[in-house]
């Protein structure tokens, strides 16, 4: 008998038929004698619909109320999954994030999990019940309902698996696992049998939305090995785990894409200490997440900085930067460009192989894709390209690194 924690995403509970499918899958595990805790998302599209209603009423909905509103999506699906299980004769019970003892911290709509008090869930398990737990939500220190950011049910599941010391943690979704690139875009993308936490983290934070990046960080920190697999078949999925020696033999594990990016360039910045801090502090105060930052050495005493952000934040960034420009000495200008996207190659093998950037840039150049900004980490190279070229760019880079072929290790 094993304790299995599963997570079913929005598509997997997207209709009553899909909910019945989830119930059948849980019943099969139960029939084998396992204990099961399933963390579930809102039915596909529900969270977006709720956000749409809020923003139709007001352009700046209060974040506290957004938490109250969005947490209802998951609450619907836990009750429905439990009802489907009751129909199959399974003794199941739903728990909200609060009931599950999930304690959170941070600003509204961006909660982080602080701790989980597993007593109630352990009691239910002891009584032989299947537990269906609402993902994406917890109880903040001040007693408020709190959501965990988009895709946050992944984080709930990993944290619950850790708190309950589960034997198995599975993230069930609408694809068979983690692929070398988004299979909806790169048709010959291959399912990876395994991937290291660090690679999964870099892929997740560069646009591979199959896992929420903070959930992978949490899994790495607490050593939760998990499997990403399909809720629609029984194919083996992708194991996300600690890095081991053979993993470095593969140079590039995957290619990620992130759309809807915008670039802001500030020119004519005096080449003096404190200038970059002045600019970035004002963006931080406006709660704008900056992604890539590229800066050139100054020429004639003047520097220029470029950074990227989600295109939704562009207007707010321009407004936040306006008063700062005046303090930079009068020669500064803000230039903006929307309609760009980010392409990233990720692989821990990059640490021990040279020439990866050259190979990536050559493939893009030959395909007529112009590179905007470039940033790197030890295991990642990211570039910006025009958004209309991002899919072609992903395909040519995927082919250039032969990711469509099984690696010879
Ligand atoms: P869920 O609703 O189960 O949380 P998501 O929609 O958040 O599922 O994530 C699954 C989707 O992630 C897939 O349908 C797929 O299009 C997308 N995706 C992007 N990149 C990848 C990748 N490298 N491997 C697998 N799926 C990916
Ligand atoms: N329902 C939330 C979202 O759509 C959380 C999740 O599905 O993981 O982002
Ligand atoms: Mg998801």
CSV table of C-alpha atoms and ligand atoms in Angstrom, one decimal:
chain,number,residue,atom,x,y,z
A,1,UNK,CA,0.0,0.0,0.0
A,2,UNK,CA,1.3,3.4,-1.0
A,3,UNK,CA,0.3,6.9,-0.2
A,4,UNK,CA,-0.2,8.6,-3.6
A,5,UNK,CA,-0.7,12.3,-4.0
A,6,UNK,CA,-2.0,13.3,-7.4
A,7,UNK,CA,-2.8,16.6,-9.0
A,8,UNK,CA,-5.4,17.0,-11.7
A,9,UNK,CA,-5.2,20.2,-13.8
A,10,UNK,CA,-8.0,22.2,-15.4
A,11,UNK,CA,-8.4,20.2,-18.6
A,12,UNK,CA,-8.4,17.0,-16.6
A,13,UNK,CA,-11.5,18.1,-14.7
A,14,UNK,CA,-12.8,20.3,-17.6
A,15,UNK,CA,-16.2,18.5,-18.0
A,16,UNK,CA,-18.4,16.1,-16.1
A,17,UNK,CA,-17.1,13.3,-18.3
A,18,UNK,CA,-13.5,14.2,-17.4
A,19,UNK,CA,-14.5,14.4,-13.7
A,20,UNK,CA,-15.9,10.9,-14.0
A,21,UNK,CA,-12.6,9.8,-15.6
A,22,UNK,CA,-10.7,11.3,-12.6
A,23,UNK,CA,-13.0,9.4,-10.2
A,24,UNK,CA,-12.4,6.2,-12.1
A,25,UNK,CA,-8.7,6.6,-12.0
A,26,UNK,CA,-8.8,7.3,-8.3
A,27,UNK,CA,-11.0,4.2,-7.8
A,28,UNK,CA,-8.5,2.1,-9.6
A,29,UNK,CA,-5.7,3.2,-7.3
A,30,UNK,CA,-8.0,2.6,-4.3
A,31,UNK,CA,-8.9,-0.9,-5.5
A,32,UNK,CA,-5.2,-1.7,-5.5
A,33,UNK,CA,-5.1,-0.8,-1.8
A,34,UNK,CA,-3.5,2.6,-2.0
A,35,UNK,CA,-4.3,5.7,0.0
A,36,UNK,CA,-5.1,8.6,-2.3
A,37,UNK,CA,-5.0,12.4,-1.9
A,38,UNK,CA,-5.9,14.3,-5.1
A,39,UNK,CA,-5.3,18.0,-5.4
A,40,UNK,CA,-7.6,19.5,-8.1
A,41,UNK,CA,-7.7,22.7,-10.2
A,42,UNK,CA,-10.7,24.7,-11.2
A,43,UNK,CA,-12.4,23.3,-14.3
A,44,UNK,CA,-10.6,24.5,-17.4
A,45,UNK,CA,-11.4,28.1,-18.3
A,46,UNK,CA,-13.2,28.8,-15.0
A,47,UNK,CA,-10.4,30.9,-13.5
A,48,UNK,CA,-10.0,32.9,-16.8
A,49,UNK,CA,-13.8,33.5,-16.8
A,50,UNK,CA,-13.8,34.7,-13.2
A,51,UNK,CA,-10.9,37.1,-14.0
A,52,UNK,CA,-12.8,38.3,-17.1
A,53,UNK,CA,-15.9,39.1,-15.0
A,54,UNK,CA,-13.9,41.0,-12.5
A,55,UNK,CA,-12.1,43.1,-15.0
A,56,UNK,CA,-15.3,43.8,-16.8
A,57,UNK,CA,-16.6,45.4,-13.6
A,58,UNK,CA,-13.5,47.3,-12.8
A,59,UNK,CA,-10.1,47.9,-14.3
A,60,UNK,CA,-8.4,47.5,-11.0
A,61,UNK,CA,-10.2,44.8,-8.9
A,62,UNK,CA,-9.1,44.7,-5.3
A,63,UNK,CA,-6.6,41.8,-4.9
A,64,UNK,CA,-8.2,40.6,-1.7
A,65,UNK,CA,-11.5,40.2,-3.5
A,66,UNK,CA,-9.8,38.5,-6.4
A,67,UNK,CA,-8.6,35.9,-4.0
A,68,UNK,CA,-12.1,35.4,-2.6
A,69,UNK,CA,-13.4,35.1,-6.2
A,70,UNK,CA,-10.8,32.9,-7.8
A,71,UNK,CA,-10.6,30.4,-5.0
A,72,UNK,CA,-14.3,29.5,-5.7
A,73,UNK,CA,-13.2,27.7,-9.0
A,74,UNK,CA,-11.3,25.0,-7.1
A,75,UNK,CA,-14.0,24.7,-4.5
A,76,UNK,CA,-16.5,23.8,-7.3
A,77,UNK,CA,-14.3,21.0,-8.7
A,78,UNK,CA,-13.4,19.4,-5.3
A,79,UNK,CA,-17.1,18.9,-4.5
A,80,UNK,CA,-17.9,17.6,-8.0
A,81,UNK,CA,-15.0,15.1,-7.9
A,82,UNK,CA,-16.1,13.8,-4.5
A,83,UNK,CA,-19.7,13.4,-5.8
A,84,UNK,CA,-18.4,11.4,-8.7
A,85,UNK,CA,-16.4,9.2,-6.3
A,86,UNK,CA,-19.5,8.7,-4.1
A,87,UNK,CA,-21.3,7.4,-7.2
A,88,UNK,CA,-18.6,4.8,-7.5
A,89,UNK,CA,-19.0,3.8,-3.9
A,90,UNK,CA,-15.7,5.4,-2.8
A,91,UNK,CA,-15.6,7.0,0.6
A,92,UNK,CA,-14.2,10.4,-0.3
A,93,UNK,CA,-14.2,13.9,1.3
A,94,UNK,CA,-13.3,17.3,0.0
A,95,UNK,CA,-11.1,19.8,1.8
A,96,UNK,CA,-10.5,23.4,1.0
A,97,UNK,CA,-6.9,24.9,1.3
A,98,UNK,CA,-7.8,26.2,4.8
A,99,UNK,CA,-9.2,22.8,5.9
A,100,UNK,CA,-6.1,21.1,4.5
A,101,UNK,CA,-4.0,23.3,6.9
A,102,UNK,CA,-2.2,25.1,4.1
A,103,UNK,CA,-0.8,28.3,5.6
A,104,UNK,CA,0.4,31.0,3.3
A,105,UNK,CA,2.2,34.3,3.3
A,106,UNK,CA,2.7,37.2,0.9
A,107,UNK,CA,0.5,39.7,-1.0
A,108,UNK,CA,-3.0,38.8,-2.1
A,109,UNK,CA,-3.0,36.7,-5.4
A,110,UNK,CA,0.7,35.9,-5.0
A,111,UNK,CA,0.7,33.6,-2.0
A,112,UNK,CA,3.6,31.5,-0.9
A,113,UNK,CA,3.1,28.3,1.2
A,114,UNK,CA,4.6,28.7,4.7
A,115,UNK,CA,3.6,25.5,6.2
A,116,UNK,CA,1.0,22.7,6.1
A,117,UNK,CA,-0.6,21.3,9.2
A,118,UNK,CA,-1.5,17.8,8.0
A,119,UNK,CA,-3.5,16.7,11.1
A,120,UNK,CA,-7.0,16.8,9.5
A,121,UNK,CA,-5.8,15.1,6.3
A,122,UNK,CA,-3.9,12.4,8.3
A,123,UNK,CA,-7.1,11.7,10.3
A,124,UNK,CA,-9.2,11.3,7.2
A,125,UNK,CA,-6.5,9.0,5.7
A,126,UNK,CA,-6.5,6.9,8.9
A,127,UNK,CA,-10.3,6.5,8.5
A,128,UNK,CA,-9.8,5.1,5.0
A,129,UNK,CA,-11.1,8.1,3.1
A,130,UNK,CA,-9.9,9.5,-0.2
A,131,UNK,CA,-9.2,13.2,0.1
A,132,UNK,CA,-9.9,15.7,-2.7
A,133,UNK,CA,-8.1,18.9,-1.9
A,134,UNK,CA,-8.6,22.3,-3.5
A,135,UNK,CA,-5.4,23.5,-5.3
A,136,UNK,CA,-4.3,27.1,-5.7
A,137,UNK,CA,-5.5,28.3,-2.2
A,138,UNK,CA,-4.5,28.5,1.4
A,139,UNK,CA,-5.1,30.6,4.5
A,140,UNK,CA,-3.0,33.7,5.0
A,141,UNK,CA,-1.5,34.5,8.4
A,142,UNK,CA,-4.2,37.2,8.9
A,143,UNK,CA,-7.0,34.7,8.3
A,144,UNK,CA,-7.7,35.8,4.7
A,145,UNK,CA,-8.3,33.4,1.8
A,146,UNK,CA,-5.2,33.5,-0.4
A,147,UNK,CA,-4.4,32.2,-3.9
A,148,UNK,CA,-1.0,31.0,-5.1
A,149,UNK,CA,-0.6,32.6,-8.5
A,150,UNK,CA,-1.6,31.2,-11.9
A,151,UNK,CA,-0.9,27.5,-12.2
A,152,UNK,CA,-0.7,27.4,-8.4
A,153,UNK,CA,-2.3,23.9,-7.9
A,154,UNK,CA,1.0,22.4,-8.9
A,155,UNK,CA,2.5,24.1,-5.9
A,156,UNK,CA,-0.4,22.9,-3.7
A,157,UNK,CA,0.2,19.3,-4.8
A,158,UNK,CA,3.9,19.3,-4.3
A,159,UNK,CA,3.6,20.9,-0.9
A,160,UNK,CA,0.8,18.4,0.2
A,161,UNK,CA,3.0,15.5,-1.0
A,162,UNK,CA,5.9,16.8,1.1
A,163,UNK,CA,3.8,17.4,4.2
A,164,UNK,CA,2.1,14.0,4.1
A,165,UNK,CA,5.4,12.3,3.2
A,166,UNK,CA,3.8,10.7,0.2
A,167,UNK,CA,5.4,7.7,-1.5
A,168,UNK,CA,4.4,8.9,-4.9
A,169,UNK,CA,3.6,12.4,-6.3
A,170,UNK,CA,2.0,12.6,-9.8
A,171,UNK,CA,1.0,15.7,-11.7
A,172,UNK,CA,-1.7,14.6,-14.2
A,173,UNK,CA,-2.3,16.9,-17.1
A,174,UNK,CA,-3.4,16.9,-20.8
A,175,UNK,CA,0.0,15.8,-22.2
A,176,UNK,CA,2.0,12.6,-21.6
A,177,UNK,CA,4.8,14.4,-19.7
A,178,UNK,CA,7.4,17.1,-20.2
A,179,UNK,CA,8.5,17.3,-23.8
A,180,UNK,CA,11.6,18.7,-25.4
A,181,UNK,CA,9.4,21.7,-26.4
A,182,UNK,CA,5.7,22.6,-26.4
A,183,UNK,CA,4.2,19.7,-28.4
A,184,UNK,CA,1.4,22.1,-29.6
A,185,UNK,CA,4.1,24.1,-31.4
A,186,UNK,CA,6.9,21.7,-32.2
A,187,UNK,CA,5.2,18.6,-33.7
A,188,UNK,CA,8.2,16.4,-33.4
A,189,UNK,CA,8.9,17.3,-29.8
A,190,UNK,CA,9.8,14.1,-27.8
A,191,UNK,CA,8.6,13.2,-24.3
A,192,UNK,CA,11.5,13.2,-21.8
A,193,UNK,CA,11.8,10.1,-19.6
A,194,UNK,CA,13.4,12.3,-16.9
A,195,UNK,CA,14.6,15.9,-16.2
A,196,UNK,CA,16.5,17.5,-13.4
A,197,UNK,CA,14.9,19.9,-11.0
A,198,UNK,CA,17.2,22.7,-12.3
A,199,UNK,CA,16.3,22.1,-15.9
A,200,UNK,CA,12.6,21.9,-15.1
A,201,UNK,CA,12.9,25.1,-13.1
A,202,UNK,CA,14.6,27.0,-16.0
A,203,UNK,CA,12.1,25.6,-18.5
A,204,UNK,CA,9.1,26.5,-16.3
A,205,UNK,CA,10.4,30.0,-15.7
A,206,UNK,CA,11.0,30.6,-19.4
A,207,UNK,CA,7.5,29.8,-20.5
A,208,UNK,CA,7.1,26.0,-20.3
A,209,UNK,CA,3.8,26.1,-18.5
A,210,UNK,CA,3.3,22.4,-17.9
A,211,UNK,CA,4.7,23.1,-14.4
A,212,UNK,CA,4.4,26.3,-12.3
A,213,UNK,CA,8.0,27.3,-11.6
A,214,UNK,CA,7.6,27.9,-7.9
A,215,UNK,CA,6.3,24.4,-7.5
A,216,UNK,CA,9.5,23.1,-9.0
A,217,UNK,CA,11.5,25.3,-6.6
A,218,UNK,CA,9.6,23.8,-3.7
A,219,UNK,CA,10.0,20.3,-4.9
A,220,UNK,CA,13.8,20.8,-5.2
A,221,UNK,CA,14.0,22.4,-1.8
A,222,UNK,CA,12.2,19.6,-0.1
A,223,UNK,CA,13.4,16.7,-2.3
A,224,UNK,CA,9.9,15.8,-3.7
A,225,UNK,CA,10.5,13.6,-6.7
A,226,UNK,CA,7.4,13.8,-8.9
A,227,UNK,CA,6.1,12.5,-12.2
A,228,UNK,CA,4.3,14.5,-14.9
A,229,UNK,CA,1.9,12.3,-16.8
A,230,UNK,CA,-1.4,12.2,-18.7
A,231,UNK,CA,-4.8,11.9,-17.0
A,232,UNK,CA,-6.1,10.4,-20.2
A,233,UNK,CA,-4.0,7.3,-20.6
A,234,UNK,CA,-1.6,5.2,-18.6
A,235,UNK,CA,1.6,5.9,-20.5
A,236,UNK,CA,4.7,6.5,-18.3
A,237,UNK,CA,5.4,10.2,-17.9
A,238,UNK,CA,8.5,12.3,-17.0
A,239,UNK,CA,10.2,11.9,-13.7
A,240,UNK,CA,11.5,15.2,-12.3
A,241,UNK,CA,14.3,14.5,-9.9
A,242,UNK,CA,17.8,15.3,-8.6
A,243,UNK,CA,20.5,15.6,-11.2
A,244,UNK,CA,22.7,12.5,-11.8
A,245,UNK,CA,25.9,11.9,-13.8
A,246,UNK,CA,24.4,10.6,-17.1
A,247,UNK,CA,22.2,13.7,-17.4
A,248,UNK,CA,25.1,15.9,-18.4
A,249,UNK,CA,25.7,13.9,-21.5
A,250,UNK,CA,22.7,15.6,-23.1
A,251,UNK,CA,23.6,19.2,-23.9
A,252,UNK,CA,20.2,20.7,-24.5
A,253,UNK,CA,17.2,19.1,-22.7
A,254,UNK,CA,14.5,21.5,-24.0
A,255,UNK,CA,13.5,24.6,-25.8
A,256,UNK,CA,11.0,27.0,-24.2
A,257,UNK,CA,9.0,29.9,-25.6
A,258,UNK,CA,7.4,32.8,-23.9
A,259,UNK,CA,5.1,35.2,-25.9
A,260,UNK,CA,3.7,38.6,-25.2
A,261,UNK,CA,6.9,40.2,-24.1
A,262,UNK,CA,7.8,43.9,-24.4
A,263,UNK,CA,11.1,45.7,-24.3
A,264,UNK,CA,11.9,49.0,-22.7
A,265,UNK,CA,15.2,50.8,-23.5
A,266,UNK,CA,16.4,53.8,-21.6
A,267,UNK,CA,19.1,55.8,-23.4
A,268,UNK,CA,21.4,58.6,-22.3
A,269,UNK,CA,21.9,57.4,-18.7
A,270,UNK,CA,24.8,59.2,-17.0
A,271,UNK,CA,27.6,56.7,-16.4
A,272,UNK,CA,27.5,57.2,-12.6
A,273,UNK,CA,27.0,54.9,-9.6
A,274,UNK,CA,23.4,54.5,-8.5
A,275,UNK,CA,21.7,55.2,-11.9
A,276,UNK,CA,20.7,51.5,-12.5
A,277,UNK,CA,19.4,51.3,-9.0
A,278,UNK,CA,17.3,54.4,-9.5
A,279,UNK,CA,15.7,53.0,-12.6
A,280,UNK,CA,15.1,49.5,-11.3
A,281,UNK,CA,13.8,50.6,-7.9
A,282,UNK,CA,11.1,52.7,-9.5
A,283,UNK,CA,10.0,49.7,-11.5
A,284,UNK,CA,10.1,47.4,-8.4
A,285,UNK,CA,8.0,49.9,-6.5
A,286,UNK,CA,5.4,49.7,-9.2
A,287,UNK,CA,5.5,45.9,-8.8
A,288,UNK,CA,6.6,45.3,-12.3
A,289,UNK,CA,8.5,42.1,-12.9
A,290,UNK,CA,11.6,42.7,-15.0
A,291,UNK,CA,12.9,39.6,-16.9
A,292,UNK,CA,16.0,40.1,-19.1
A,293,UNK,CA,18.3,43.0,-18.4
A,294,UNK,CA,20.9,44.0,-20.9
A,295,UNK,CA,23.2,47.0,-20.5
A,296,UNK,CA,26.1,48.2,-22.7
A,297,UNK,CA,29.3,49.9,-21.4
A,298,UNK,CA,28.9,53.7,-21.6
A,299,UNK,CA,29.9,55.6,-24.7
A,300,UNK,CA,30.7,59.4,-24.3
A,301,UNK,CA,29.7,59.1,-20.6
A,302,UNK,CA,26.2,57.9,-21.4
A,303,UNK,CA,24.9,54.3,-21.0
A,304,UNK,CA,21.8,52.5,-22.2
A,305,UNK,CA,19.8,49.8,-20.5
A,306,UNK,CA,17.2,47.5,-22.0
A,307,UNK,CA,14.9,45.2,-20.2
A,308,UNK,CA,11.9,43.0,-21.0
A,309,UNK,CA,8.6,42.5,-19.2
A,310,UNK,CA,5.2,41.1,-19.9
A,311,UNK,CA,3.5,43.4,-22.5
A,312,UNK,CA,0.6,43.9,-20.1
A,313,UNK,CA,3.0,45.8,-17.8
A,314,UNK,CA,4.3,48.1,-20.5
A,315,UNK,CA,1.9,51.0,-19.9
A,316,UNK,CA,2.5,51.0,-16.1
A,317,UNK,CA,6.3,50.8,-16.7
A,318,UNK,CA,6.2,53.9,-18.9
A,319,UNK,CA,4.2,55.8,-16.3
A,320,UNK,CA,6.6,54.7,-13.5
A,321,UNK,CA,9.6,55.7,-15.5
A,322,UNK,CA,8.4,59.2,-16.5
A,323,UNK,CA,9.4,61.0,-13.2
A,324,UNK,CA,12.7,59.1,-13.1
A,325,UNK,CA,13.8,60.4,-16.5
A,326,UNK,CA,13.7,64.0,-15.3
A,327,UNK,CA,16.3,63.0,-12.6
A,328,UNK,CA,18.7,61.4,-15.1
A,329,UNK,CA,20.1,64.7,-16.5
A,330,UNK,CA,17.9,65.6,-19.5
A,331,UNK,CA,19.5,63.4,-22.2
A,332,UNK,CA,17.5,60.3,-21.4
A,333,UNK,CA,14.8,58.8,-23.6
A,334,UNK,CA,12.5,55.8,-23.1
A,335,UNK,CA,12.0,53.7,-26.2
A,336,UNK,CA,9.5,50.8,-26.1
A,337,UNK,CA,8.7,47.8,-28.3
A,338,UNK,CA,5.9,45.3,-27.9
A,339,UNK,CA,5.3,42.2,-30.0
A,340,UNK,CA,8.4,40.3,-29.0
A,341,UNK,CA,8.9,36.8,-27.6
A,342,UNK,CA,11.6,34.9,-25.8
A,343,UNK,CA,13.2,31.7,-26.9
A,344,UNK,CA,15.3,29.7,-24.4
A,345,UNK,CA,17.5,26.6,-24.7
A,346,UNK,CA,18.0,24.8,-21.4
A,347,UNK,CA,20.3,21.9,-20.4
A,348,UNK,CA,22.7,21.1,-17.6
A,349,UNK,CA,25.1,19.7,-20.2
A,350,UNK,CA,25.8,23.3,-21.2
A,351,UNK,CA,28.1,23.5,-18.2
A,352,UNK,CA,30.5,21.0,-19.8
A,353,UNK,CA,30.0,21.7,-23.5
A,354,UNK,CA,31.1,24.8,-25.4
A,355,UNK,CA,29.7,26.3,-28.6
A,356,UNK,CA,26.1,26.0,-27.7
A,357,UNK,CA,25.2,29.6,-28.1
A,358,UNK,CA,27.1,29.7,-31.5
A,359,UNK,CA,25.0,26.7,-32.7
A,360,UNK,CA,21.8,28.2,-31.6
A,361,UNK,CA,22.5,31.6,-33.2
A,362,UNK,CA,23.7,30.0,-36.4
A,363,UNK,CA,20.4,28.0,-36.7
A,364,UNK,CA,18.4,31.2,-36.1
A,365,UNK,CA,20.5,33.3,-38.5
A,366,UNK,CA,20.1,30.7,-41.3
A,367,UNK,CA,16.3,30.7,-40.8
A,368,UNK,CA,16.2,34.5,-41.1
A,369,UNK,CA,15.3,35.1,-37.5
A,370,UNK,CA,16.9,38.3,-36.1
A,371,UNK,CA,18.0,38.1,-32.4
A,372,UNK,CA,17.2,41.1,-30.2
A,373,UNK,CA,18.6,40.7,-26.7
A,374,UNK,CA,20.6,37.8,-25.3
A,375,UNK,CA,21.0,36.6,-21.7
A,376,UNK,CA,22.5,33.4,-20.3
A,377,UNK,CA,22.8,31.4,-17.1
A,378,UNK,CA,25.0,28.4,-16.5
A,379,UNK,CA,22.4,26.1,-18.0
A,380,UNK,CA,20.3,28.4,-20.2
A,381,UNK,CA,20.6,30.7,-23.2
A,382,UNK,CA,17.7,33.1,-23.9
A,383,UNK,CA,17.1,35.4,-26.8
A,384,UNK,CA,14.3,37.7,-27.9
A,385,UNK,CA,12.9,37.5,-31.4
A,386,UNK,CA,9.9,39.1,-33.1
A,387,UNK,CA,6.8,37.4,-31.8
A,388,UNK,CA,5.5,36.4,-35.2
A,389,UNK,CA,8.7,34.3,-35.7
A,390,UNK,CA,8.8,32.6,-32.4
A,391,UNK,CA,7.2,29.3,-33.5
A,392,UNK,CA,9.6,28.9,-36.5
A,393,UNK,CA,12.5,29.9,-34.3
A,394,UNK,CA,11.6,27.2,-31.8
A,395,UNK,CA,11.3,24.6,-34.5
A,396,UNK,CA,14.7,25.4,-36.1
A,397,UNK,CA,16.5,25.4,-32.8
A,398,UNK,CA,14.8,22.2,-31.8
A,399,UNK,CA,16.0,20.5,-35.0
A,400,UNK,CA,19.5,22.1,-34.8
A,401,UNK,CA,20.1,20.3,-31.4
A,402,UNK,CA,18.5,17.1,-32.8
A,403,UNK,CA,16.0,17.1,-30.0
A,404,UNK,CA,13.6,15.2,-32.2
A,405,UNK,CA,15.9,12.2,-32.0
A,406,UNK,CA,16.5,10.0,-29.0
A,407,UNK,CA,19.9,10.9,-27.5
A,408,UNK,CA,22.7,8.4,-27.8
A,409,UNK,CA,24.1,8.2,-24.3
B,1,LIG,P1,-3.0,21.8,-16.4
B,1,LIG,O1,-4.3,22.4,-16.7
B,1,LIG,O2,-3.0,20.3,-16.3
B,1,LIG,O3,-2.3,22.4,-15.2
B,1,LIG,P2,-1.4,23.3,-18.3
B,1,LIG,O4,-2.2,23.8,-19.4
B,1,LIG,O5,-1.0,24.2,-17.2
B,1,LIG,O6,-2.1,22.0,-17.7
B,1,LIG,O7,0.0,22.6,-18.9
B,1,LIG,C1,-0.1,21.7,-19.9
B,1,LIG,C2,0.2,22.3,-21.2
B,1,LIG,O8,1.6,22.8,-21.2
B,1,LIG,C3,0.2,21.4,-22.4
B,1,LIG,O9,-1.1,21.3,-22.9
B,1,LIG,C4,1.3,21.9,-23.3
B,1,LIG,O10,0.7,22.6,-24.5
B,1,LIG,C5,2.0,23.0,-22.5
B,1,LIG,N1,3.4,22.8,-22.6
B,1,LIG,C6,4.3,23.8,-22.9
B,1,LIG,N2,5.5,23.4,-23.1
B,1,LIG,C7,5.5,22.1,-22.8
B,1,LIG,C8,6.5,21.1,-22.7
B,1,LIG,N3,7.8,21.3,-22.9
B,1,LIG,N4,6.1,19.8,-22.4
B,1,LIG,C9,4.8,19.5,-22.2
B,1,LIG,N5,3.8,20.4,-22.2
B,1,LIG,C10,4.2,21.7,-22.5
B,2,LIG,N1,-7.1,27.5,-11.4
B,2,LIG,C1,-5.8,28.2,-11.3
B,2,LIG,C2,-5.3,28.7,-12.6
B,2,LIG,O1,-6.0,28.5,-13.6
B,2,LIG,C3,-4.8,27.3,-10.6
B,2,LIG,C4,-4.4,26.1,-11.4
B,2,LIG,O2,-5.1,25.6,-12.3
B,2,LIG,O3,-3.3,25.5,-11.1
B,2,LIG,O4,-4.3,29.3,-12.7
B,3,LIG,MG1,-1.0,24.1,-15.1
